[in-house]
């Protein structure tokens, strides 16, 4: 199932999704568009952020369940993504189920994340920001912020591989009407912004 007017940015930490969300937000002022991210701002999402920071400890399997629970509320909760699209908004999310499949696919295997995410609709448009683990981690370190639990070069290498495999699988799915745009995340942020704008504008204006 495809959720119309729903757009997702995906990529490993440091790939530039957050930067492009900010640029798109500035560029689309006055348009019927909403911006969100996962983990969400709901209680589940706030707990997950404390897990990602290392303040809370949970098993990899528990993390997979938590991400899926947060996603369910993010989608179907009152005022969530589904409600917003029904009200005529284009919703853009920084991360969605593909992150769960990639990151938790590394930590606890492929089967559990696939099972937990199987009920969720796919976005109409997916932007995948492709970048090497080394380059992404270099960007993360330049931020000067405390690293999250997944921000190590070996983990991000494995996650990048999982991401590419996931994207490849979805591109081969004959019944998937989700449009996938792969982005070289080493391009200038201005070039990437233009590419995104040209792809997303027809959806915003539809």
Coordinates of C-alpha atoms in Angstrom, one line a residue:
X1 CA 0.0 0.0 0.0
X2 CA 1.2 3.5 -0.9
X3 CA 0.3 6.5 1.2
X4 CA -0.1 9.4 -1.2
X5 CA 1.4 12.8 -0.3
X6 CA 3.9 11.1 2.0
X7 CA 7.6 11.6 1.3
X8 CA 10.6 10.1 3.2
X9 CA 14.3 11.0 3.5
X10 CA 16.6 8.0 4.4
X11 CA 20.3 7.5 4.9
X12 CA 22.9 6.6 7.5
X13 CA 23.8 9.2 10.2
X14 CA 25.7 12.1 8.6
X15 CA 24.2 11.6 5.1
X16 CA 22.6 15.0 5.1
X17 CA 18.9 14.2 5.6
X18 CA 18.4 16.7 8.4
X19 CA 20.2 19.5 6.5
X20 CA 18.0 18.9 3.5
X21 CA 14.9 18.9 5.6
X22 CA 15.8 22.4 6.9
X23 CA 16.5 23.6 3.4
X24 CA 13.2 22.2 2.1
X25 CA 11.4 23.8 5.0
X26 CA 12.8 27.2 4.1
X27 CA 12.1 26.7 0.4
X28 CA 8.5 25.6 0.7
X29 CA 7.2 28.3 2.9
X30 CA 3.6 29.1 2.0
X31 CA 3.0 25.6 0.6
X32 CA 0.7 22.9 2.1
X33 CA 3.5 20.8 3.6
X34 CA 4.4 19.4 7.0
X35 CA 7.7 18.2 8.4
X36 CA 8.3 15.4 10.9
X37 CA 11.0 12.9 11.9
X38 CA 11.5 9.5 13.5
X39 CA 11.9 8.9 16.4
X40 CA 8.8 11.0 16.8
X41 CA 7.9 13.7 19.4
X42 CA 5.5 11.2 21.1
X43 CA 6.4 9.6 24.4
X44 CA 7.7 6.5 22.6
X45 CA 9.9 8.7 20.4
X46 CA 11.3 10.6 23.4
X47 CA 12.2 7.3 25.1
X48 CA 13.9 6.1 21.9
X49 CA 16.0 9.2 21.8
X50 CA 17.3 8.4 25.3
X51 CA 18.1 4.9 24.0
X52 CA 20.0 6.3 21.1
X53 CA 22.0 8.6 23.3
X54 CA 23.0 5.6 25.5
X55 CA 21.1 6.9 28.6
X56 CA 18.7 4.0 28.5
X57 CA 19.7 0.4 27.8
X58 CA 17.5 -2.0 25.9
X59 CA 18.1 -5.2 24.0
X60 CA 18.3 -5.0 20.1
X61 CA 15.0 -6.8 19.9
X62 CA 13.3 -4.4 22.3
X63 CA 14.6 -1.5 20.3
X64 CA 13.1 -3.0 17.1
X65 CA 9.7 -3.2 18.8
X66 CA 9.9 0.3 20.2
X67 CA 10.7 1.8 16.8
X68 CA 7.7 0.0 15.3
X69 CA 5.4 1.1 18.2
X70 CA 6.6 4.7 17.8
X71 CA 6.0 4.5 14.0
X72 CA 2.4 3.2 14.5
X73 CA 1.5 6.1 16.7
X74 CA 3.3 8.5 14.4
X75 CA 1.3 7.3 11.5
X76 CA -2.1 6.5 12.9
X77 CA -2.3 8.5 16.1
X78 CA -4.5 11.6 16.3
X79 CA -3.0 14.4 14.2
X80 CA -0.4 11.9 12.8
X81 CA 0.9 11.4 9.3
X82 CA -2.3 9.8 7.9
X83 CA -4.5 12.5 9.3
X84 CA -2.3 15.2 7.9
X85 CA -2.3 13.7 4.4
X86 CA -6.1 13.3 4.5
X87 CA -6.3 17.0 5.3
X88 CA -4.5 17.9 2.1
X89 CA -0.9 18.2 3.4
X90 CA 2.2 16.7 1.9
X91 CA 4.1 15.2 4.8
X92 CA 7.9 14.8 4.7
X93 CA 9.6 12.6 7.3
X94 CA 13.3 12.4 8.2
X95 CA 13.4 8.6 8.5
X96 CA 10.8 5.9 8.4
X97 CA 10.5 2.1 8.3
X98 CA 13.6 1.8 6.1
X99 CA 15.8 3.0 9.0
X100 CA 14.3 0.3 11.2
X101 CA 15.0 -2.4 8.5
X102 CA 18.6 -1.1 8.1
X103 CA 19.7 -0.4 11.6
X104 CA 17.8 -3.1 13.5
X105 CA 18.6 -5.5 10.6
X106 CA 22.2 -5.2 11.7
X107 CA 21.6 -5.4 15.4
X108 CA 19.0 -8.3 15.6
X109 CA 18.8 -9.8 12.1
X110 CA 16.4 -9.2 9.2
X111 CA 13.3 -11.2 10.2
X112 CA 12.0 -9.3 13.2
X113 CA 12.2 -5.8 11.6
X114 CA 10.6 -7.1 8.4
X115 CA 7.7 -8.6 10.5
X116 CA 7.2 -5.5 12.6
X117 CA 7.2 -3.1 9.7
X118 CA 5.0 -5.2 7.3
X119 CA 1.7 -3.4 8.3
X120 CA 3.0 0.1 7.5
X121 CA 2.2 1.8 4.1
X122 CA 5.1 2.9 1.8
X123 CA 5.6 6.5 1.0
X124 CA 4.8 7.9 -2.4
X125 CA 8.3 9.2 -2.8
X126 CA 11.5 8.0 -1.1
X127 CA 14.9 9.8 -1.2
X128 CA 17.8 7.6 -0.3
X129 CA 21.0 9.5 0.6
X130 CA 23.9 7.3 -0.3
X131 CA 27.3 7.9 1.3
X132 CA 30.2 6.0 2.7
X133 CA 30.5 5.3 6.4
X134 CA 33.8 7.1 6.6
X135 CA 32.5 10.3 5.0
X136 CA 29.3 10.3 7.1
X137 CA 31.2 9.8 10.4
X138 CA 33.6 12.6 9.4
X139 CA 30.5 14.9 9.2
X140 CA 29.1 13.6 12.5
X141 CA 32.4 14.3 14.3
X142 CA 32.5 17.9 12.9
X143 CA 29.2 18.6 14.7
X144 CA 31.1 18.4 18.0
X145 CA 28.1 16.7 19.6
X146 CA 28.0 13.5 21.7
X147 CA 27.8 10.4 19.5
X148 CA 24.8 8.2 19.5
X149 CA 25.1 4.4 20.1
X150 CA 25.1 3.5 16.3
X151 CA 27.7 6.1 15.3
X152 CA 30.8 4.0 14.8
X153 CA 32.5 3.3 11.4
X154 CA 32.1 -0.4 11.5
X155 CA 28.4 -0.3 12.4
X156 CA 27.7 2.4 9.8
X157 CA 29.5 0.4 7.2
X158 CA 27.2 -2.6 7.8
X159 CA 24.2 -0.3 8.0
X160 CA 25.1 1.3 4.6
X161 CA 25.2 -2.1 3.1
X162 CA 21.9 -3.1 4.5
X163 CA 20.4 0.2 3.3
X164 CA 21.6 -0.4 -0.3
X165 CA 20.3 -4.0 -0.2
X166 CA 16.9 -2.8 1.0
X167 CA 16.6 -0.1 -1.6
X168 CA 17.6 -2.6 -4.3
X169 CA 14.9 -5.0 -3.1
X170 CA 12.2 -2.4 -3.2
X171 CA 13.2 -1.3 -6.7
X172 CA 12.7 -4.9 -7.9
X173 CA 9.3 -5.2 -6.4
X174 CA 6.9 -5.2 -9.3
X175 CA 3.8 -4.2 -7.4
X176 CA 5.5 -1.3 -5.6
X177 CA 4.4 2.1 -6.9
X178 CA 6.8 3.9 -4.5
X179 CA 9.1 6.2 -6.5
X180 CA 12.7 5.9 -5.3
X181 CA 15.3 8.6 -5.9
X182 CA 18.9 7.7 -5.0
X183 CA 21.1 10.7 -4.2
X184 CA 24.9 10.9 -4.2
X185 CA 25.1 12.5 -0.7
X186 CA 28.6 13.9 -1.4
X187 CA 27.2 16.4 -3.9
X188 CA 26.8 20.0 -2.7
X189 CA 23.8 20.7 -0.5
X190 CA 22.6 23.2 -3.1
X191 CA 22.5 20.6 -5.9
X192 CA 20.8 18.1 -3.7
X193 CA 18.2 20.7 -2.6
X194 CA 17.4 21.5 -6.2
X195 CA 17.1 17.8 -7.1
X196 CA 14.7 17.2 -4.2
X197 CA 12.7 20.3 -5.0
X198 CA 12.2 19.3 -8.6
X199 CA 10.9 15.9 -7.6
X200 CA 8.7 16.9 -4.7
X201 CA 7.1 20.0 -6.2
X202 CA 4.6 18.0 -8.4
X203 CA 3.4 16.2 -5.3
X204 CA 3.0 19.4 -3.3
X205 CA 1.0 21.0 -6.2
X206 CA -1.2 18.0 -6.9

